[in-house]
Coordinates of C-alpha atoms in Angstrom, one line a residue:
Chain A
M251 CA -15.1 168.9 72.3
K252 CA -12.7 170.1 74.9
R253 CA -13.9 167.5 77.4
F254 CA -13.4 164.8 74.9
L255 CA -9.9 166.0 74.2
S256 CA -8.8 166.1 77.8
R257 CA -10.3 162.7 78.4
W258 CA -8.5 161.2 75.4
D259 CA -5.4 163.2 76.2
A260 CA -4.7 161.9 79.7
P261 CA -4.4 158.2 78.9
V262 CA -1.8 158.9 76.2
A263 CA 0.1 161.4 78.4
G264 CA -0.2 158.9 81.3
Y265 CA 1.5 156.2 79.4
L266 CA 4.1 158.5 78.1
F267 CA 5.0 159.6 81.6
I268 CA 5.2 156.0 83.0
A269 CA 6.9 154.7 79.9
P270 CA 10.4 154.5 81.5
W271 CA 9.1 152.4 84.3
L272 CA 6.9 150.3 82.0
I273 CA 9.7 149.5 79.7
G274 CA 12.0 148.8 82.6
F275 CA 9.4 146.6 84.2
L276 CA 8.7 144.5 81.1
W277 CA 12.3 144.3 80.0
L278 CA 14.3 144.2 83.2
T279 CA 11.9 142.6 85.7
A280 CA 9.0 140.6 84.1
Y281 CA 11.1 139.1 81.2
P282 CA 14.1 138.2 83.4
M283 CA 11.7 136.6 85.9
L284 CA 10.3 134.3 83.2
L285 CA 13.8 133.8 81.9
S286 CA 15.1 132.7 85.3
L287 CA 12.1 130.4 85.8
Y288 CA 13.0 128.8 82.5
Y289 CA 16.7 128.6 83.4
S290 CA 15.9 126.9 86.6
F291 CA 14.7 123.9 84.6
T292 CA 17.8 123.8 82.5
D293 CA 21.6 123.1 82.6
Y294 CA 22.7 126.6 81.7
T295 CA 26.4 127.6 81.9
L296 CA 26.4 130.8 79.9
M297 CA 28.8 129.3 77.3
E298 CA 27.1 126.1 76.0
S299 CA 23.6 125.5 74.7
I300 CA 20.7 125.4 77.1
D301 CA 19.5 121.9 77.9
W302 CA 16.1 121.3 79.4
V303 CA 16.4 119.0 82.4
G304 CA 13.0 119.3 84.0
F305 CA 12.9 119.2 87.8
K306 CA 16.4 117.9 88.1
N307 CA 17.8 121.0 89.7
Y308 CA 15.1 121.1 92.3
I309 CA 15.3 117.4 93.0
K310 CA 19.0 117.6 93.4
M311 CA 18.7 120.5 95.8
F312 CA 16.4 118.8 98.2
T313 CA 17.9 115.3 98.0
N314 CA 21.5 115.5 97.3
D315 CA 23.1 118.9 98.2
A316 CA 24.6 119.2 101.6
K317 CA 25.7 122.8 100.9
F318 CA 22.1 123.8 100.1
V319 CA 20.8 122.3 103.4
Q320 CA 23.7 124.0 105.3
S321 CA 23.0 127.4 103.7
V322 CA 19.3 127.2 104.5
K323 CA 20.1 126.3 108.1
V324 CA 22.6 129.1 108.5
T325 CA 20.2 131.6 106.8
F326 CA 17.3 130.7 109.0
L327 CA 19.5 130.8 112.1
Y328 CA 20.7 134.2 111.0
V329 CA 17.2 135.5 110.4
L330 CA 15.8 134.1 113.6
A331 CA 18.6 135.6 115.7
S332 CA 19.4 138.9 114.0
V333 CA 15.9 140.2 113.2
P334 CA 14.5 140.0 116.8
L335 CA 17.8 141.3 118.3
K336 CA 17.8 144.3 116.0
L337 CA 14.1 145.0 116.6
V338 CA 14.5 144.8 120.4
A339 CA 17.5 147.1 120.4
A340 CA 15.8 149.6 118.1
L341 CA 12.6 149.6 120.2
F342 CA 14.4 149.9 123.5
V343 CA 16.6 152.9 122.4
A344 CA 13.7 154.5 120.6
V345 CA 11.6 154.5 123.8
I346 CA 14.4 156.0 125.8
L347 CA 15.2 158.5 123.1
N348 CA 11.6 159.5 122.8
K349 CA 11.7 161.0 126.3
A350 CA 15.2 162.4 126.5
V351 CA 14.4 165.4 124.3
K352 CA 17.4 167.6 124.7
G353 CA 20.4 166.7 122.6
I354 CA 18.3 164.1 120.8
S355 CA 19.9 164.9 117.4
A356 CA 23.4 164.2 118.7
Y357 CA 22.3 160.8 120.2
R358 CA 20.4 160.0 117.0
T359 CA 23.4 160.8 114.9
A360 CA 25.7 158.5 117.0
I361 CA 23.2 155.7 116.9
Y362 CA 22.3 156.0 113.3
F363 CA 25.8 156.3 112.0
P364 CA 26.6 152.6 112.1
S365 CA 23.5 152.0 109.9
L366 CA 24.7 154.7 107.5
I367 CA 28.0 153.0 106.8
G368 CA 27.1 149.5 107.8
G369 CA 26.4 148.1 104.4
S370 CA 29.7 149.1 103.0
I371 CA 32.7 146.9 102.4
A372 CA 34.7 149.3 104.5
V373 CA 32.9 148.3 107.6
S374 CA 33.2 144.6 106.8
L375 CA 36.9 145.1 106.6
L376 CA 37.0 146.9 109.9
W377 CA 35.1 144.2 111.6
S378 CA 37.1 141.4 110.2
N379 CA 40.1 143.1 111.8
M380 CA 38.5 143.8 115.1
F381 CA 37.3 140.2 115.5
G382 CA 40.6 138.7 114.6
V383 CA 42.7 136.6 116.9
D384 CA 44.9 139.6 117.7
G385 CA 42.0 141.9 117.1
F386 CA 40.5 144.6 119.2
F387 CA 37.9 142.5 120.9
N388 CA 40.4 140.0 122.2
K389 CA 42.7 142.7 123.5
L390 CA 39.8 144.1 125.3
L391 CA 39.1 140.7 126.9
D392 CA 42.8 140.4 127.8
L393 CA 42.5 143.5 129.9
V394 CA 39.9 141.8 132.1
G395 CA 41.9 138.5 132.1
I396 CA 39.8 136.5 129.7
Q397 CA 41.5 134.4 127.0
G398 CA 40.1 135.5 123.7
I399 CA 39.3 133.3 120.7
G400 CA 39.3 133.7 117.0
W401 CA 35.8 135.0 116.8
I402 CA 35.5 134.7 113.0
T403 CA 37.8 131.7 112.7
N404 CA 35.8 129.6 115.2
P405 CA 32.7 127.8 113.8
G406 CA 30.9 128.3 117.0
T407 CA 31.1 132.1 117.1
A408 CA 31.5 133.2 113.5
L409 CA 27.8 133.5 112.8
G410 CA 27.3 135.2 116.1
S411 CA 29.9 137.8 115.2
L412 CA 28.1 138.6 111.9
I413 CA 24.8 138.8 113.8
L414 CA 26.4 141.3 116.2
L415 CA 27.6 143.4 113.3
N416 CA 24.0 143.4 111.9
T417 CA 22.5 144.3 115.3
W418 CA 24.9 147.2 115.6
Q419 CA 23.1 148.7 112.6
F420 CA 19.6 149.0 114.2
G421 CA 19.6 152.8 113.6
S422 CA 17.1 153.0 110.7
A423 CA 14.6 150.7 112.4
M424 CA 15.0 152.9 115.5
V425 CA 14.3 156.1 113.5
I426 CA 11.1 154.4 112.1
F427 CA 10.1 153.5 115.7
L428 CA 10.7 157.0 116.8
A429 CA 8.4 158.3 114.1
G430 CA 5.8 155.8 115.2
L431 CA 6.1 156.8 118.9
K432 CA 5.4 160.4 117.9
Q433 CA 2.1 159.4 116.5
I434 CA 0.8 158.0 119.9
P435 CA -1.5 160.6 121.5
K436 CA -0.1 161.9 124.7
D437 CA -3.4 161.9 126.5
L438 CA -3.5 158.1 126.5
Y439 CA -0.5 158.2 128.8
E440 CA -1.9 161.0 130.9
A441 CA -5.2 159.2 131.4
S442 CA -3.5 156.0 132.4
S443 CA -1.1 157.7 134.9
V444 CA -4.2 159.2 136.6
D445 CA -5.4 155.6 136.9
G446 CA -2.1 154.7 138.5
A447 CA -0.7 152.6 135.8
S448 CA 3.0 151.7 136.1
R449 CA 5.6 152.4 133.4
W450 CA 5.7 148.8 132.4
T451 CA 1.9 148.6 132.2
Q452 CA 1.8 151.7 130.1
F453 CA 4.4 150.2 127.8
R454 CA 2.5 146.9 127.4
S455 CA -1.0 148.3 127.1
I456 CA -0.4 151.6 125.3
T457 CA 3.0 151.8 123.6
L458 CA 3.2 148.3 122.2
P459 CA -0.3 148.0 120.7
M460 CA -0.1 151.6 119.3
L461 CA 3.3 150.8 117.8
S462 CA 2.3 147.4 116.4
P463 CA 1.9 148.7 112.8
T464 CA 5.4 150.1 112.9
L465 CA 6.7 146.9 114.5
Y466 CA 5.0 144.9 111.7
F467 CA 6.6 147.1 109.0
N468 CA 10.1 146.8 110.6
L469 CA 9.7 143.1 111.0
I470 CA 8.8 142.4 107.4
M471 CA 11.5 144.7 106.0
G472 CA 14.0 143.2 108.5
V473 CA 13.2 139.6 107.5
I474 CA 13.4 140.3 103.8
S475 CA 16.8 142.0 104.0
A476 CA 18.1 139.3 106.5
F477 CA 17.3 136.6 104.0
Q478 CA 19.5 138.4 101.4
M479 CA 22.5 138.9 103.7
F480 CA 25.6 138.8 101.5
T481 CA 28.4 141.4 101.8
S482 CA 29.6 140.7 105.4
A483 CA 29.6 136.9 104.9
F484 CA 31.4 137.3 101.6
V485 CA 34.0 139.7 102.8
I486 CA 34.6 138.8 106.5
T487 CA 34.2 135.0 106.6
R488 CA 33.7 133.9 103.0
G489 CA 31.2 131.5 104.4
G490 CA 33.6 129.8 106.7
P491 CA 34.8 128.4 109.0
M492 CA 33.4 125.0 108.2
N493 CA 30.5 126.6 106.4
S494 CA 29.2 128.1 109.7
T495 CA 28.4 131.4 108.0
Y496 CA 27.5 130.0 104.6
V497 CA 24.4 132.0 104.0
Y498 CA 22.0 131.3 101.1
A499 CA 22.9 134.4 99.0
L500 CA 26.5 133.4 99.2
Y501 CA 25.8 129.9 97.9
L502 CA 23.7 131.3 95.1
Y503 CA 26.5 133.7 94.2
E504 CA 29.1 131.0 94.1
Q505 CA 26.9 128.6 92.0
A506 CA 26.2 131.4 89.6
F507 CA 29.4 133.4 89.3
N508 CA 32.2 131.1 90.4
R509 CA 31.0 127.9 88.9
Y510 CA 28.7 129.4 86.2
Q511 CA 25.9 126.9 87.1
L512 CA 23.3 129.5 86.1
G513 CA 20.5 126.9 85.8
Y514 CA 21.0 125.5 89.2
A515 CA 21.5 129.0 90.7
S516 CA 18.3 130.2 89.1
A517 CA 16.5 127.3 90.8
L518 CA 18.1 128.4 94.1
A519 CA 16.9 131.9 93.5
W520 CA 13.3 130.7 93.0
V521 CA 13.5 128.6 96.2
M522 CA 14.7 131.7 98.0
L523 CA 11.8 133.8 96.6
I524 CA 9.4 131.1 97.7
M525 CA 10.9 131.0 101.2
I526 CA 10.6 134.8 101.5
V527 CA 7.1 134.8 100.3
V528 CA 6.0 132.0 102.7
V529 CA 7.7 133.6 105.7
T530 CA 6.3 137.1 105.0
A531 CA 2.8 135.5 104.3
L532 CA 3.0 133.8 107.7
I533 CA 3.9 137.0 109.4
S534 CA 1.2 139.0 107.6
G535 CA -1.3 136.2 108.3
S536 CA -0.5 136.4 112.0
S537 CA -0.7 140.2 112.0
K538 CA -4.4 140.3 112.6
Y539 CA -3.8 138.8 116.0
W540 CA -1.2 141.3 117.1
V541 CA -1.2 144.4 114.8
F542 CA -3.8 147.0 115.9
Y543 CA -4.8 149.9 113.8
E544 CA -6.5 152.9 115.3
T545 CA -9.7 152.2 113.6
D546 CA -9.9 148.9 115.5
M547 CA -10.2 150.8 118.7
G548 CA -12.9 153.1 117.5
G549 CA -10.5 156.0 116.9
K550 CA -10.5 158.4 114.0
K551 CA -8.7 158.0 110.7
Chain B
M257 CA 11.1 168.2 141.5
M258 CA 14.4 166.7 142.5
R259 CA 13.3 163.2 141.5
I260 CA 12.3 164.4 138.0
K261 CA 15.7 166.0 137.5
W262 CA 17.5 162.8 138.6
K263 CA 15.4 160.9 136.1
Q264 CA 16.6 163.3 133.4
V265 CA 20.2 162.9 134.4
S266 CA 20.1 159.1 134.5
R267 CA 18.3 159.0 131.1
H268 CA 21.0 161.3 129.5
A269 CA 23.7 159.2 131.1
A270 CA 22.2 156.1 129.7
M271 CA 22.0 157.7 126.2
I272 CA 25.6 159.0 126.4
V273 CA 26.9 155.6 127.3
F274 CA 24.8 154.0 124.6
S275 CA 26.0 156.5 122.0
L276 CA 29.6 155.9 122.9
V277 CA 29.2 152.1 122.6
M278 CA 27.7 152.6 119.1
I279 CA 30.4 155.0 118.0
Y280 CA 33.3 153.3 119.7
P281 CA 34.3 151.0 116.8
V282 CA 34.4 154.1 114.6
I283 CA 36.7 156.0 117.1
W284 CA 38.9 152.9 117.2
W285 CA 38.9 152.8 113.5
I286 CA 40.2 156.4 113.2
G287 CA 43.0 155.5 115.7
A288 CA 43.8 152.2 113.9
S289 CA 44.1 153.9 110.6
L290 CA 47.1 155.8 112.0
K291 CA 48.8 152.8 113.6
S292 CA 51.7 150.7 112.5
N293 CA 51.1 147.0 112.0
A294 CA 52.8 146.1 115.3
E295 CA 50.6 148.4 117.2
L296 CA 47.4 147.7 115.5
S297 CA 46.0 145.1 117.9
S298 CA 46.7 147.2 121.0
P299 CA 43.5 148.2 122.8
N300 CA 44.7 151.8 123.0
I301 CA 42.7 154.0 120.8
F302 CA 45.4 156.4 119.7
P303 CA 48.7 155.3 118.3
A304 CA 52.0 156.1 120.0
V305 CA 53.4 157.6 116.8
P306 CA 50.7 158.4 114.2
Q307 CA 51.6 156.8 110.9
W308 CA 50.3 159.4 108.5
S309 CA 52.0 157.5 105.7
N310 CA 49.2 154.9 106.0
F311 CA 47.1 157.3 104.0
T312 CA 49.6 158.2 101.4
K313 CA 50.9 154.7 100.9
G314 CA 47.3 153.3 101.0
W315 CA 46.3 155.8 98.4
N316 CA 48.9 154.3 96.0
S317 CA 48.7 150.7 97.1
V318 CA 47.2 149.3 93.9
P319 CA 50.1 148.9 91.4
G320 CA 49.7 151.3 88.5
Y321 CA 46.7 153.2 89.9
S322 CA 46.0 155.6 92.7
F323 CA 42.8 156.0 94.6
T324 CA 42.2 159.2 92.7
H325 CA 41.4 157.0 89.7
F326 CA 39.0 154.9 91.7
Y327 CA 37.2 157.9 93.2
L328 CA 36.8 159.5 89.7
N329 CA 35.4 156.2 88.5
T330 CA 33.0 156.0 91.4
F331 CA 31.8 159.6 91.1
T332 CA 31.4 159.3 87.3
L333 CA 29.2 156.3 87.9
E334 CA 27.3 158.0 90.7
I335 CA 26.6 161.1 88.8
A336 CA 25.3 159.2 85.8
V337 CA 23.1 157.1 88.0
L338 CA 21.8 160.1 89.9
V339 CA 20.8 162.0 86.8
A340 CA 19.2 158.9 85.2
T341 CA 17.2 158.3 88.4
L342 CA 16.0 161.8 88.7
I343 CA 14.8 162.0 85.2
S344 CA 13.0 158.7 85.1
C345 CA 11.6 158.5 88.6
T346 CA 10.1 162.0 88.7
L347 CA 8.4 161.5 85.3
V348 CA 7.0 158.1 86.3
A349 CA 5.8 159.4 89.7
F350 CA 4.0 162.2 88.0
G351 CA 2.3 159.8 85.6
F352 CA 1.1 157.5 88.4
G353 CA 0.4 160.2 90.9
R354 CA -1.4 162.8 88.7
L355 CA -2.9 161.2 85.6
D356 CA -5.6 158.8 85.0
F357 CA -5.2 156.1 82.4
P358 CA -6.5 152.7 81.7
L359 CA -5.0 149.8 83.7
K360 CA -3.3 152.3 86.1
K361 CA -4.3 150.2 89.2
F362 CA -3.0 147.1 87.6
W363 CA 0.4 148.6 86.8
F364 CA 0.6 150.2 90.2
S365 CA 0.0 146.9 92.0
L366 CA 2.8 145.4 89.9
L367 CA 5.0 148.2 91.0
M368 CA 4.2 147.4 94.6
V369 CA 5.0 143.7 94.1
T370 CA 8.4 144.4 92.6
L371 CA 9.2 146.5 95.7
M372 CA 9.2 143.3 97.7
L373 CA 11.1 141.2 95.1
P374 CA 14.5 140.0 96.3
G375 CA 17.2 141.1 94.0
Q376 CA 18.6 137.6 93.8
V377 CA 15.9 136.4 91.5
L378 CA 16.8 139.0 88.9
I379 CA 20.6 139.1 89.0
I380 CA 21.2 135.9 87.1
P381 CA 18.9 136.5 84.1
Q382 CA 19.9 140.2 84.0
Y383 CA 23.5 139.1 84.1
A384 CA 22.9 136.7 81.2
M385 CA 21.1 139.4 79.2
F386 CA 23.7 142.1 79.8
H387 CA 26.5 139.6 79.1
Q388 CA 24.9 138.8 75.7
M389 CA 24.6 142.5 74.9
G390 CA 28.3 143.0 75.7
W391 CA 27.6 145.3 78.6
V392 CA 29.8 143.4 81.1
N393 CA 32.7 145.6 82.2
T394 CA 30.9 148.8 81.4
Y395 CA 28.8 151.0 83.5
L396 CA 25.7 150.4 81.4
P397 CA 24.2 147.7 83.6
F398 CA 23.9 150.4 86.3
I399 CA 22.9 153.5 84.2
I400 CA 20.3 152.0 81.8
P401 CA 18.2 150.3 84.6
H402 CA 18.2 153.6 86.5
L403 CA 17.1 155.4 83.4
L404 CA 14.2 153.0 83.3
A405 CA 13.3 153.8 87.0
G406 CA 14.9 150.6 88.2
G407 CA 18.3 149.6 89.5
A408 CA 19.3 149.7 93.1
G409 CA 16.3 151.3 94.9
G410 CA 14.7 152.6 91.7
T411 CA 11.2 151.2 92.3
F412 CA 11.3 152.4 95.8
F413 CA 12.1 155.9 94.7
V414 CA 9.2 155.9 92.3
F415 CA 6.9 154.7 95.1
L416 CA 8.1 157.4 97.4
L417 CA 7.7 160.1 94.9
I418 CA 4.2 158.9 93.9
Q419 CA 3.2 159.2 97.6
F420 CA 4.6 162.7 97.7
V421 CA 3.1 163.9 94.4
R422 CA -0.4 162.7 95.5
G423 CA -0.1 165.0 98.4
I424 CA 0.2 168.1 96.2
P425 CA -3.2 169.8 95.7
K426 CA -4.8 168.9 92.3
E427 CA -6.4 172.3 92.0
L428 CA -3.1 173.6 90.9
D429 CA -3.2 171.4 87.8
E430 CA -6.7 172.5 87.0
S431 CA -5.9 176.2 87.0
A432 CA -2.7 175.6 85.0
K433 CA -4.6 173.6 82.5
I434 CA -7.1 176.4 82.0
D435 CA -4.2 178.7 81.4
G436 CA -3.2 176.4 78.6
C437 CA -0.4 174.5 80.3
S438 CA 0.4 171.1 78.8
W439 CA 0.8 168.0 81.0
F440 CA 4.5 168.3 80.7
G441 CA 4.3 172.0 81.7
I442 CA 2.3 171.0 84.8
F443 CA 5.0 168.5 85.6
W444 CA 7.9 170.8 85.0
R445 CA 6.6 174.1 86.3
I446 CA 4.2 173.1 89.1
V447 CA 4.7 169.6 90.5
L448 CA 8.4 169.1 90.2
P449 CA 9.4 172.3 92.1
L450 CA 7.0 171.3 94.9
T451 CA 8.5 167.8 95.0
K452 CA 11.9 169.1 96.1
P453 CA 12.0 167.6 99.6
A454 CA 11.2 164.1 98.3
V455 CA 13.7 164.5 95.5
V456 CA 16.4 165.4 98.0
T457 CA 15.6 162.2 99.9
V458 CA 15.7 160.2 96.8
M459 CA 19.1 161.7 95.8
I460 CA 20.6 161.0 99.1
F461 CA 19.6 157.4 99.2
C462 CA 20.3 156.8 95.6
F463 CA 23.9 158.1 96.2
L464 CA 24.4 155.9 99.2
W465 CA 22.9 152.7 97.9
N466 CA 24.9 152.9 94.7
W467 CA 28.1 153.7 96.7
D468 CA 27.5 150.6 98.7
D469 CA 26.2 148.4 95.9
F470 CA 29.1 146.0 96.3
L471 CA 27.5 143.0 94.7
G472 CA 26.6 144.9 91.6
H473 CA 30.0 146.3 91.2
L474 CA 31.6 142.9 91.8
L475 CA 29.4 141.3 89.1
Y476 CA 29.7 143.8 86.3
I477 CA 33.0 145.5 86.7
N478 CA 36.1 143.3 86.2
S479 CA 39.0 145.4 84.9
V480 CA 41.0 147.3 87.4
D481 CA 40.9 150.3 85.2
K482 CA 37.1 150.6 85.8
Y483 CA 37.2 149.6 89.5
T484 CA 35.1 151.6 92.0
V485 CA 36.4 152.4 95.4
G486 CA 34.7 149.4 97.0
L487 CA 36.3 147.0 94.5
A488 CA 39.7 148.6 95.0
L489 CA 39.4 148.0 98.8
R490 CA 38.6 144.4 98.3
M491 CA 41.5 144.0 95.9
I492 CA 44.0 145.3 98.5
N493 CA 42.4 143.1 101.2
D494 CA 42.8 140.0 99.0
S495 CA 46.2 140.7 97.6
Q496 CA 47.9 141.7 100.9
A497 CA 46.1 139.2 103.0
G498 CA 46.0 141.6 105.9
Q499 CA 49.6 142.5 106.0
E500 CA 49.1 146.2 105.7
W501 CA 46.0 146.6 107.9
G502 CA 46.8 150.2 108.7
Q503 CA 46.7 151.2 105.1
L504 CA 43.6 149.2 104.4
L505 CA 41.8 150.7 107.3
A506 CA 42.9 154.2 106.3
M507 CA 41.5 153.7 102.8
S508 CA 38.3 152.2 104.2
L509 CA 37.9 155.2 106.4
V510 CA 38.4 157.6 103.5
S511 CA 35.8 155.6 101.5
I512 CA 33.0 156.3 104.0
M513 CA 33.8 160.0 104.0
P514 CA 31.4 161.0 101.1
A515 CA 28.5 159.3 102.9
T516 CA 29.5 160.8 106.2
V517 CA 29.7 164.3 104.8
I518 CA 26.4 164.0 103.1
F519 CA 24.8 162.7 106.3
M520 CA 26.2 165.6 108.3
L521 CA 25.1 168.2 105.9
L522 CA 21.6 166.8 105.3
Q523 CA 20.9 165.2 108.6
K524 CA 17.4 166.7 108.8
Y525 CA 16.3 165.4 105.3
F526 CA 17.8 162.0 106.2
V527 CA 15.9 161.4 109.4
E528 CA 12.7 162.7 108.0
G529 CA 13.1 160.6 104.9
I530 CA 13.6 157.5 106.9
A531 CA 10.8 158.3 109.3
T532 CA 8.2 159.1 106.8
T533 CA 9.0 156.6 104.1
G534 CA 10.5 153.7 105.9
I535 CA 13.6 153.7 103.8
K536 CA 16.3 151.6 105.3
G537 CA 19.7 153.3 105.3

């Protein structure tokens, strides 16, 4: 009798405990997803009735929307440049920091700090001032006799400035790399130095393969967040100059909340989701060629 | 021996230079917040005559309101969201991490999928829903989702706590059950106290992410009376078109202080939280 009770009891209790999430998932995730899929086939403006238009939004996007094309281009450029830059910086510093043990927490604090505050509007405001025509960067260039330019007012450099801002925030990726580096058994390095392996060989044949799962994680997370980049483009450049920083999330925001084209914006959102899914699927499909888990090498775990 | 020491020295030198490069904009920021407009673009870090009035004037630069008002708004919202998150996420994590129930695997895999879901897919339909319910220009679009283990970072916090709860030995439950403890008792008296380190991590990131949830605030809050600090900053920036940069930078600097103080106090939890869970700051 007691066994029966506890077996019956756990499912009910289980559902009671997960009820907040379950309600939230059904009401605030699953239902809105379906709703937005529906909206994406309509002309919905929040005020008027919803008119079914079939694939019109999607067709328009791919055949007759220069801003869509531009925002896809800018976003891919941004992802392709900022993600690798950030990863390389994070890995480079993590490897150095992994050895310099004394004072590590002070270094870590300094390097992590930009990531801590980086997403805030405050930092966007700071950078828009520093990159101005009379801003800090140009004054610095003046000192060495180089004529500065308007970094964020020049279409050729605006996106680069935002990429630089993003790269500056490599701290959390670095901390994750540091944790990964700590997992690598020390005896691997000892054995290889006995064999006379150089630093570079050790890095390529021990550190990189052993760190590849961490690299994979950082890559996926970096790509997903880079696709959604919004605040700095919205605050610093507003997509300009000449749409050179007109990222996808900004276009989506403007369609939805400036022009109230919620149907069209929903279609944009679904295309974004598909782009992210395809890119992450490509990365994870490629992972079997470059991500090594310890079990592959006959290790424990 | 000598060579090894030199290596140490050069490594530290590299790290010091690197740290300075990283922190330099922040140092410049502190200096700039005390500068007059005329001096602002000078490459000197520190101002000739510190303009402390940047802080006092900046604090009152929104007509009819002071930043005290915006900070109170932000903290009210933060506290409500933190409490909601703590209640919902710990309960759900206990359910998933501790109990067996039909379809558990199915629900858990859905939870994992939503972790990867870009927020953009949800903002439009959620906005339409909250709009119809009359929730726009209230704090409900932030509090209610967090009460349902969602909102900014919610799913991630559940996932993190589940992983942690799973690591607590199940024998504890068994003995408590024999002593006549209910499931809620096991949750409240045994598992929750042991989950403290993970709960601290969740609270830190919940605070930070909501403080920085600029897009969310932008969408749902539209009367100045309910503005958060971030929205107030943007308003000054827009209205003054950069004429009073010193004040704006001073207020921006103040706005990152809560995050900075929390970071300084809880550095250990922070770094461990990121390293073990992969949370991005």
